[in-house]
Short mmCIF file of C-alpha atoms in Angstrom, two decimals:
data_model
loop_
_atom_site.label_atom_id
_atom_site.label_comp_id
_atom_site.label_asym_id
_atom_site.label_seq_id
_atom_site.Cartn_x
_atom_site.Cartn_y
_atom_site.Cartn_z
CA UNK A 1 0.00 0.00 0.00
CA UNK A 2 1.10 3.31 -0.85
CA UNK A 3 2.37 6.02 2.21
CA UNK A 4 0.08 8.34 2.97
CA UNK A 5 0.70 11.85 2.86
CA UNK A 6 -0.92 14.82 5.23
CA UNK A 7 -0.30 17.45 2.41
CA UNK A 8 -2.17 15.05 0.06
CA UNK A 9 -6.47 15.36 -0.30
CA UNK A 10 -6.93 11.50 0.89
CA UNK A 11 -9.96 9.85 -1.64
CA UNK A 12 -12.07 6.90 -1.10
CA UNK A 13 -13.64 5.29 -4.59
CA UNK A 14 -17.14 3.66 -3.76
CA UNK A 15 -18.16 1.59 -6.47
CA UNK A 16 -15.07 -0.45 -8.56
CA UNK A 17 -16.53 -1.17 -12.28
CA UNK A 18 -15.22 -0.79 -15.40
CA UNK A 19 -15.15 3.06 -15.07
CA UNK A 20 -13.49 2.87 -11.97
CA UNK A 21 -10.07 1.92 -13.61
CA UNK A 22 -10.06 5.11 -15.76
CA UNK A 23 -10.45 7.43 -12.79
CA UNK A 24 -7.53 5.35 -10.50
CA UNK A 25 -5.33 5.13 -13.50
CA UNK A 26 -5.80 9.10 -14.14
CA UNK A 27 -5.43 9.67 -10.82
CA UNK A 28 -1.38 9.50 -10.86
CA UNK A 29 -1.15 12.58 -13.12
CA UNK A 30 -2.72 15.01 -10.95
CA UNK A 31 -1.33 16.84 -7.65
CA UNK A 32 -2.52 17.39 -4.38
CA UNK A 33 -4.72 14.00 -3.92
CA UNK A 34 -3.15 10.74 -2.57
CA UNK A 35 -6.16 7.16 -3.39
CA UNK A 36 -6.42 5.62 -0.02
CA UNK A 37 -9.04 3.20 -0.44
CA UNK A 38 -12.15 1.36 -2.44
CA UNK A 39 -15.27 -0.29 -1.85
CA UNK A 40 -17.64 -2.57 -3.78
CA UNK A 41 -20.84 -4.14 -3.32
CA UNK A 42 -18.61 -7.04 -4.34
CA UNK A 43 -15.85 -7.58 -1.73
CA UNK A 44 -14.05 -9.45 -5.08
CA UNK A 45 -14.09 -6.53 -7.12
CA UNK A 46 -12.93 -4.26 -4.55
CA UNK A 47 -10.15 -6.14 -3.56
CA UNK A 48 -9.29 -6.52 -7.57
CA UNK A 49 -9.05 -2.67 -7.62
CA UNK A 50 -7.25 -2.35 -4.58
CA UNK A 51 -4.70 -4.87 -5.61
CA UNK A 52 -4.31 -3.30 -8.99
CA UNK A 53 -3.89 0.12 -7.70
CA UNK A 54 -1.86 -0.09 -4.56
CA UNK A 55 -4.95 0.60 -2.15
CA UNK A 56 -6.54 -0.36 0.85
CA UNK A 57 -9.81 -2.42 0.19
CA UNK A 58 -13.26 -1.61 3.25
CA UNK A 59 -16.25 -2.18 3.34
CA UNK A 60 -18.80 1.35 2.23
CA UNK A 61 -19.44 1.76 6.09
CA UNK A 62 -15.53 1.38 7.16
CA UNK A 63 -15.04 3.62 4.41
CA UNK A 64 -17.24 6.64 5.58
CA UNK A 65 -15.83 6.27 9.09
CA UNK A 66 -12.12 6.41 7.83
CA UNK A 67 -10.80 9.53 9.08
CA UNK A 68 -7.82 9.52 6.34
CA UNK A 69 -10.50 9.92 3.72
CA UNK A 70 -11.60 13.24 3.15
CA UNK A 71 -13.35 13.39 -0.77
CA UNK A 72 -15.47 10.26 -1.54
CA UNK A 73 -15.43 9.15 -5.38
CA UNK A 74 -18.71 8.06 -6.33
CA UNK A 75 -18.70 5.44 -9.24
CA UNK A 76 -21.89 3.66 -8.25
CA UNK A 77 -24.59 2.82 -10.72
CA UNK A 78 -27.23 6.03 -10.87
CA UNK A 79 -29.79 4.92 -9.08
CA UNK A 80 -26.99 4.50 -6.03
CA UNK A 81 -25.84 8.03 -6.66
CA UNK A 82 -27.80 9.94 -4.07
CA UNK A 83 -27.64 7.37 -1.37
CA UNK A 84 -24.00 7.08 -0.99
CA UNK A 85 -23.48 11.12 -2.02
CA UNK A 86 -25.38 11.84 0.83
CA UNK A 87 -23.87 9.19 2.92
CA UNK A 88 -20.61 11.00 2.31
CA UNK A 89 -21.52 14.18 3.16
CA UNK A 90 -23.20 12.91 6.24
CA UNK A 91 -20.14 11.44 7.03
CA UNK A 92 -18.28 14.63 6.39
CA UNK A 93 -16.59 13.89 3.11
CA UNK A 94 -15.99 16.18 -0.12
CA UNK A 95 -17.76 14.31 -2.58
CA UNK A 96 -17.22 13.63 -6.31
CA UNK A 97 -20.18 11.84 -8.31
CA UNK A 98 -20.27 9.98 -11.40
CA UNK A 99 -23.42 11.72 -13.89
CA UNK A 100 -25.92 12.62 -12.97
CA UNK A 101 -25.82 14.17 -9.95
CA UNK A 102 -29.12 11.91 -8.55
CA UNK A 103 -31.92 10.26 -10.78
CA UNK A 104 -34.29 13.52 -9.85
CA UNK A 105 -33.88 17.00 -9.23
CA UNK A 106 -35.40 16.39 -6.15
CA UNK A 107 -32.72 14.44 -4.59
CA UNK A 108 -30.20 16.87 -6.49
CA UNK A 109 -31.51 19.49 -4.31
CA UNK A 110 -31.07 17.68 -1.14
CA UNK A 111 -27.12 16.73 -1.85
CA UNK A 112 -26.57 20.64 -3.16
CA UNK A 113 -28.17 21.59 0.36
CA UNK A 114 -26.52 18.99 2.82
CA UNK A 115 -22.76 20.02 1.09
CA UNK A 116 -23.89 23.40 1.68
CA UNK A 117 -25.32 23.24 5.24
CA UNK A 118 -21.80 21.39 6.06
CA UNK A 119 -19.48 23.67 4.03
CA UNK A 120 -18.68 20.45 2.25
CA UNK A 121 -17.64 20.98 -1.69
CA UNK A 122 -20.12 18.78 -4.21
CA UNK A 123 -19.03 18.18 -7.35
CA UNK A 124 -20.11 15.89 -10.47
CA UNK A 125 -19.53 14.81 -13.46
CA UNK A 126 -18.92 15.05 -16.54
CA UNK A 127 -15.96 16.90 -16.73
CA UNK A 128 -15.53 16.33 -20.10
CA UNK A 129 -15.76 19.96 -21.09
CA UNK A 130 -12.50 20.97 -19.20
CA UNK A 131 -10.55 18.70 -21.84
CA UNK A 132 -8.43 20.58 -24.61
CA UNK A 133 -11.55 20.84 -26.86
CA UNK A 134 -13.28 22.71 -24.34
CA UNK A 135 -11.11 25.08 -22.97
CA UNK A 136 -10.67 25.82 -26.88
CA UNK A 137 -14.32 26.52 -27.62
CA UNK A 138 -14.68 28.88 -24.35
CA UNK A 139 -11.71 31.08 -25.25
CA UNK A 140 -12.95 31.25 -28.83
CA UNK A 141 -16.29 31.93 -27.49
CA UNK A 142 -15.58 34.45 -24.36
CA UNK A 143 -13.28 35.79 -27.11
CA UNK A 144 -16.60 36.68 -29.41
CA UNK A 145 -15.27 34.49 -32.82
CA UNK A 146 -18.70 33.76 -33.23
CA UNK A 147 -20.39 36.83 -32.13
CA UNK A 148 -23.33 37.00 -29.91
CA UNK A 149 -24.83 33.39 -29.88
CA UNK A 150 -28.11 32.97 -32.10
CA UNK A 151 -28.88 29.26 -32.68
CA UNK A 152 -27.04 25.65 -32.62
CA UNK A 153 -27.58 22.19 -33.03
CA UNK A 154 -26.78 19.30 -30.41
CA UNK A 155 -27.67 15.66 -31.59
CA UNK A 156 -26.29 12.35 -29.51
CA UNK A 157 -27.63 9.71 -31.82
CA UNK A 158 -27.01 5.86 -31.71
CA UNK A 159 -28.83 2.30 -31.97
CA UNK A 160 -28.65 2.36 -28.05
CA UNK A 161 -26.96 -0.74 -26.18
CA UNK A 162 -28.34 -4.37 -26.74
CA UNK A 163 -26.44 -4.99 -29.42
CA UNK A 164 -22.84 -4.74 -27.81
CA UNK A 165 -23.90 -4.54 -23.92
CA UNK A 166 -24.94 -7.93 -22.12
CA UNK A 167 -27.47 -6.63 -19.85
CA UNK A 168 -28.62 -3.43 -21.13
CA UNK A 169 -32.25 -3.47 -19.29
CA UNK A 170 -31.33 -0.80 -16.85
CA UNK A 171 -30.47 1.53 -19.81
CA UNK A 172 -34.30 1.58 -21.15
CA UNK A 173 -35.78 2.57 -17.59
CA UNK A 174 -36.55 5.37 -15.53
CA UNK A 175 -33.73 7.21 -14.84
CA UNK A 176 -32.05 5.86 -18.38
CA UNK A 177 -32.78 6.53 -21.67
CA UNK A 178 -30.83 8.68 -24.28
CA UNK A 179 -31.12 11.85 -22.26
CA UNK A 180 -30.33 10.76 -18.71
CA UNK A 181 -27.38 8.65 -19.81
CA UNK A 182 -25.62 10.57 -22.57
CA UNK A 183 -27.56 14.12 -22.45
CA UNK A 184 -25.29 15.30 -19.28
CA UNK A 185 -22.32 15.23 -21.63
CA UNK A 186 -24.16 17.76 -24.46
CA UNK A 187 -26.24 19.87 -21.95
CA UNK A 188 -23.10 20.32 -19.48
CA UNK A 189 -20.84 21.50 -22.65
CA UNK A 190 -23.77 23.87 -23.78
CA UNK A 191 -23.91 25.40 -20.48
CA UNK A 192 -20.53 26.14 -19.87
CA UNK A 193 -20.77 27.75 -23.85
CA UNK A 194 -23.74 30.15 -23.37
CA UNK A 195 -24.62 30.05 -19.81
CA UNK A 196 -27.87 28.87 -18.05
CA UNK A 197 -31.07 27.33 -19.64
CA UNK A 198 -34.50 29.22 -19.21
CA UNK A 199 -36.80 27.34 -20.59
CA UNK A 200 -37.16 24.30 -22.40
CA UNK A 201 -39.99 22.95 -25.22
CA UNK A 202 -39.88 19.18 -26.46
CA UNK A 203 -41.22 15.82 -27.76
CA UNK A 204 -40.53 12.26 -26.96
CA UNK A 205 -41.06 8.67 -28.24
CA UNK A 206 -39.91 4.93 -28.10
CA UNK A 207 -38.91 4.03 -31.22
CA UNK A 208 -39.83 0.36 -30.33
CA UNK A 209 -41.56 -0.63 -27.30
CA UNK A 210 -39.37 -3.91 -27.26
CA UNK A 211 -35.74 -4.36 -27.85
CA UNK A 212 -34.02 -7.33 -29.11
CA UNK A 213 -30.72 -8.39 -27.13
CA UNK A 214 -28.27 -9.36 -29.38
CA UNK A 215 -24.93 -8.84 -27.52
CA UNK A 216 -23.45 -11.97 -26.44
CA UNK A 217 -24.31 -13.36 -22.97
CA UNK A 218 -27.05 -14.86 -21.03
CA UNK A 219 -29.87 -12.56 -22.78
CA UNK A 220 -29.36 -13.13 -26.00
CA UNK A 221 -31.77 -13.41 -28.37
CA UNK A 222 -34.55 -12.39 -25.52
CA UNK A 223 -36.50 -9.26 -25.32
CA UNK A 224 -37.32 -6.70 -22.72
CA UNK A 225 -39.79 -3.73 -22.42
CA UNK A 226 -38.92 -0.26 -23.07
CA UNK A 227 -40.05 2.06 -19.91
CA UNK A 228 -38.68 5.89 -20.83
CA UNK A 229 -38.50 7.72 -24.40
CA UNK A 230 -35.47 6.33 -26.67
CA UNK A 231 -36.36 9.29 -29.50
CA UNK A 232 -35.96 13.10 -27.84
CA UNK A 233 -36.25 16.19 -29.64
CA UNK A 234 -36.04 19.52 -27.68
CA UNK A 235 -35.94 23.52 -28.31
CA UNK A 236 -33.49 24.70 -25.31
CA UNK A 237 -34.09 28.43 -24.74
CA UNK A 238 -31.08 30.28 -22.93
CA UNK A 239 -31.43 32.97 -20.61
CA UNK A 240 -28.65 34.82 -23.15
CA UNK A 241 -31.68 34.71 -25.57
CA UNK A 242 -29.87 31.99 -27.56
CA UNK A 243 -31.89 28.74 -29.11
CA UNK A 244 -30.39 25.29 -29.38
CA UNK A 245 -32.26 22.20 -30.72
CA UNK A 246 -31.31 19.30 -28.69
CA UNK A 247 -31.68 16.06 -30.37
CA UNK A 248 -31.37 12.44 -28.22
CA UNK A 249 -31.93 9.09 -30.01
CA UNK A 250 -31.22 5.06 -29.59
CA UNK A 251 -33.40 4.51 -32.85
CA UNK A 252 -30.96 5.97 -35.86
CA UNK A 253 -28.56 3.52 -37.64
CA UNK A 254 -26.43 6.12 -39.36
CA UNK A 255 -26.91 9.91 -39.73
CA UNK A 256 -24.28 12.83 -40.75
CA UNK A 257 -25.34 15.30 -37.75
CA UNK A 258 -22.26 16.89 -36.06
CA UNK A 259 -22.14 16.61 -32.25
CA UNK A 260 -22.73 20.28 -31.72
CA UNK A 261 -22.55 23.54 -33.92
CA UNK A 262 -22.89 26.94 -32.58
CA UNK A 263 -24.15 29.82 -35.03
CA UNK A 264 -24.08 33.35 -34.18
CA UNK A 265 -23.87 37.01 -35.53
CA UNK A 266 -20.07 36.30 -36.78
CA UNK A 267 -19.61 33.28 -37.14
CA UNK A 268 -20.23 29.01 -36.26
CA UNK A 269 -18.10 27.41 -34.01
CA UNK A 270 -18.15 23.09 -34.76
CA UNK A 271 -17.40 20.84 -31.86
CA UNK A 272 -16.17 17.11 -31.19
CA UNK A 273 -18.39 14.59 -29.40
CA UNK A 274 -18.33 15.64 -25.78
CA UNK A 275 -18.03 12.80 -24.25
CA UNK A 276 -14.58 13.00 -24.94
CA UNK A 277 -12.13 15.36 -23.80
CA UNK A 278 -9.74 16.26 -27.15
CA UNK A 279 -10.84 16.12 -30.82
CA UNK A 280 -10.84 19.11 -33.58
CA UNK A 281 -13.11 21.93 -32.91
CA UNK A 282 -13.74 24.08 -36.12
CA UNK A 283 -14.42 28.14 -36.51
CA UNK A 284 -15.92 29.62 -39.63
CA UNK A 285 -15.59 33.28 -39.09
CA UNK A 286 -18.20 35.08 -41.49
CA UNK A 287 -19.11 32.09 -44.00
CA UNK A 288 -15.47 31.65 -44.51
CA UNK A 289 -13.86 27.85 -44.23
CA UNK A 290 -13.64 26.12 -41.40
CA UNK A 291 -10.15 26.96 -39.54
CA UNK A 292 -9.49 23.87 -37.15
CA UNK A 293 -8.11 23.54 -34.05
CA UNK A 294 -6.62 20.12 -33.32
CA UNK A 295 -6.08 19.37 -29.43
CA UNK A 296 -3.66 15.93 -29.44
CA UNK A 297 -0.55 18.94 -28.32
CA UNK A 298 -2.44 20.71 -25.98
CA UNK A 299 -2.94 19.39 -22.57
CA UNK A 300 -5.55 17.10 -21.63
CA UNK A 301 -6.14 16.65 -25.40
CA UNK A 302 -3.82 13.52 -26.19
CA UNK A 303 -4.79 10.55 -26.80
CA UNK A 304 -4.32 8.19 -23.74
CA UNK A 305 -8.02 5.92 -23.91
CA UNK A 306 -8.27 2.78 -24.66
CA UNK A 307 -5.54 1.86 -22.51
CA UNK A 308 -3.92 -0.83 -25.33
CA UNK A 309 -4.57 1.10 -28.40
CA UNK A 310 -5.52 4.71 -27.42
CA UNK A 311 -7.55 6.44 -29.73
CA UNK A 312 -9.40 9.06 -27.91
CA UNK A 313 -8.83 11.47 -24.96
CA UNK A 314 -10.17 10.59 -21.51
CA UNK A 315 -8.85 12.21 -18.38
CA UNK A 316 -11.64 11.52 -16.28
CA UNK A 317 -10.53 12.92 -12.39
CA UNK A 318 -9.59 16.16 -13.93
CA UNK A 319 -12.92 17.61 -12.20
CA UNK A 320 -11.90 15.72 -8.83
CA UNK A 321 -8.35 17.96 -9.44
CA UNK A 322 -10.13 21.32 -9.90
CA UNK A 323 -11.86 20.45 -6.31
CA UNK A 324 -9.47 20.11 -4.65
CA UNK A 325 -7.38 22.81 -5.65
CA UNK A 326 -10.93 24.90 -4.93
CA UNK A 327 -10.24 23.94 -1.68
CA UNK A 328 -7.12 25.64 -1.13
CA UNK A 329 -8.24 28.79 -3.18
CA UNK A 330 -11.84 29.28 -2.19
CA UNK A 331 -12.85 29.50 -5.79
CA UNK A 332 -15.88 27.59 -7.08
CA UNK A 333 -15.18 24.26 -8.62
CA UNK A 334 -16.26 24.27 -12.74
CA UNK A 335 -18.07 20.81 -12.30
CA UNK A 336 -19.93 21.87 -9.13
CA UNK A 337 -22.57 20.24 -7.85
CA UNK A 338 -24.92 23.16 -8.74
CA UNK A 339 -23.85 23.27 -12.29
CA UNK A 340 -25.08 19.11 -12.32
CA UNK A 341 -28.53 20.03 -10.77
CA UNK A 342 -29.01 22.88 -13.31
CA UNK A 343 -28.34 20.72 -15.78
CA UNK A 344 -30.46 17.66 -13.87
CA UNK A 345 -33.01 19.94 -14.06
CA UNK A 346 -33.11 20.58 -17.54
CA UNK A 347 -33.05 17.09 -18.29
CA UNK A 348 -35.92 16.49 -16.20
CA UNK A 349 -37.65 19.38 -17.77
CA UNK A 350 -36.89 18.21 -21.54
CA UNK A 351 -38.90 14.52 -20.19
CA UNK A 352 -41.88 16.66 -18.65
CA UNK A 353 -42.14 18.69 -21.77
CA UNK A 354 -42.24 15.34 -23.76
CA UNK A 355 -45.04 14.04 -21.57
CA UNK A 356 -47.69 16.95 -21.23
CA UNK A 357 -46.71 18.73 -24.74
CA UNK A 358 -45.41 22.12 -22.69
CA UNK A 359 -43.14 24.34 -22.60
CA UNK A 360 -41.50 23.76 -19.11
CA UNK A 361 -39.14 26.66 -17.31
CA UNK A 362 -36.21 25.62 -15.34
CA UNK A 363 -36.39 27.26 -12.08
CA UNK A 364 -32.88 26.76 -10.99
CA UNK A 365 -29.99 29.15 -12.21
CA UNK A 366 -26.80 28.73 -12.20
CA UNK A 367 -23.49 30.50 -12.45
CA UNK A 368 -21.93 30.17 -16.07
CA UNK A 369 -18.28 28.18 -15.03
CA UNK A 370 -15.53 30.10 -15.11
CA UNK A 371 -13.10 29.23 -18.06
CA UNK A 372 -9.73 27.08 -17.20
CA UNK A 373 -6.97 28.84 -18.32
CA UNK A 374 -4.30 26.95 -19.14
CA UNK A 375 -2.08 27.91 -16.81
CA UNK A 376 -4.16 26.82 -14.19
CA UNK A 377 -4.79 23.35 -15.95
CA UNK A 378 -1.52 23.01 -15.70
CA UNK A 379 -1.10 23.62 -12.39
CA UNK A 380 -3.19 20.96 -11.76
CA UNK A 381 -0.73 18.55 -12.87
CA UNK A 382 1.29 16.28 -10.36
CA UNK A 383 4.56 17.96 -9.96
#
């Protein structure tokens, strides 16, 4: 087991799946936090990770009652998310979640208000948009390439997950679906572009009331039943007077729609999927061509995910980094737990809309994150 360090943030992981390894591999590359422990509803899996990664392995009770953890990582499935947050702020842990921030607003409230009432910091994933992309379409935006914001498009559009994912069940439910499980990605980079969401207008469907499993496993070739819309479409309405259709889908085969383009009085700004934290994002100033802006130099843009043959950017913990170093400055951290309920909220807004055929207001604000600058990304990095 690693020493343990008093100048280090000491973190407990709680929950030890597949994303799990991302996060305690990343975690080496940042400063100022020191993994001390894991836990698992399976004992096997948590002493796997701890094994792997130099750790101690508890129990999730011996875990909250460890006085050398101070920030709890939450990598439990979403419907877990609020139960062990607030367990960890109870406990009087800093806490970290996986998206969303809770399967309902409702609960989002509660863990914005406990961290508060505690002076405990919240934050949540994703933290996706502090990647080398984003930091590159917030300068280019705060910087006014595009002008004042008008319009955009956002589409996340797939044939869901039963034809690659053994057990993909949980993914059609309550609490699932396209926008739940991908939309946080899209509606947290949108955010942080043009600030807060007023108002939102939308319509939803199942593209098939039954899916067919045809991923390889113990559910193959059997069907299940389809319980939450698999086919959004949504008018977001910004309170900077900007409009951006928001498209979510698990019924399209193919389509040519870019992730997300950003139109306004001077220009369009293109950017890459954000669920990833590099790619090329693309300014047009005028009608001119696109100029592109690669990020595989720039930090937090290389390529380091898959682990064996790395093709994308992923440098998931960056968020848990900006956290902590909040901590020691007092500043507010960019993937903040009230940034995740604003953008809870409009998720559970663009759902209501799709049910009763309204337009549905967000009643929540939030603050617009302040950009990264680079030298304070780097900063961040493990000296």
């Amino acid at each position: 087991m690693q020493g343990k360090s008093k100048d280090k943030l000491g973190i407990g992981v709680i929950g030890c799946g597949n994303i799990s390894m991302t996060y305690l591999r990343n975690a080496a590359l940042f400063g100022g936090i020191e993994l001390r422990a894991c836990a698992d509803i399976s004992a096997e899996m948590a002493a796997l990770r701890a094994k792997e990664y130099g750790i101690q392995a508890l129990g999730v009770d011996a875990l909250l009652a460890d006085s050398e953890i101070d920030l709890v990582l939450n990598l439990t499935i979403p419907a877990a998310h609020f139960d062990i947050s607030f367990s960890a702020l109870s406990a009087g842990k800093h806490v970290f979640t996986e998206k969303p921030l809770a399967t309902s607003a409702t609960d989002g409230r509660r863990l914005v208000a406990e961290a508060a009432r505690r002076g405990l910091l919240l934050g949540s994933a994703p933290d996706t948009f502090l990647g080398a992309a984003g930091r590159r379409a917030r300068r280019l935006m705060d910087e006014g390439a595009i002008g004042r914001p008008v319009t955009g498009t956002a589409f996340m559009m797939g044939r869901g997950m039963e034809h690659w994912h053994p057990n993909p069940q949980f993914y059609y439910q309550p609490g699932g679906g396209p926008v739940f499980d991908m939309g946080p990605y899209y509606l947290t980079t949108l955010v942080n572009l043009l600030g807060p969401v007023a108002r939102v207008m939308a319509m939803a469907t199942r593209g098939q009331e039954e899916r067919l499993i045809t991923a390889e496993g113990p559910f193959k070739n059997t069907s299940f039943k389809v319980g939450t819309p698999t086919n959004v479409l949504s008018l977001l309405e910004f309170r900077s007077g900007a409009t951006v259709t928001f498209g979510a889908s698990w019924d399209i085969f193919r389509h040519s729609n870019h992730p997300i383009e950003l139109h306004g009085t001077e220009g369009s700004l293109r950017l890459p999927d954000p669920d990833t934290f590099g790619g090329t994002v693309s300014l047009s100033e005028r009608g001119a061509d696109w100029k592109d802006f690669a990020s595989e130099g720039e930090l937090y843009g290389a390529r380091n995910w898959p682990y064996v043959a790395p093709d994308r950017a992923n440098y998931r913990m960056l968020g848990v980094a900006d956290l902590v170093r909040s901590l020691r400055t007092g500043a507010t951290p960019r993937a903040s737990g009230n940034l995740a309920l604003h953008v809870l909220d409009i998720m559970e807004a663009i759902l209501r809309s799709g049910e009763t055929k309204n337009s549905v207001a967000i009643a929540g604000d939030v603050v617009q994150p302040a950009l990264l600058t680079e030298d304070e990304a780097s900063s961040l990095l493990a000296q």
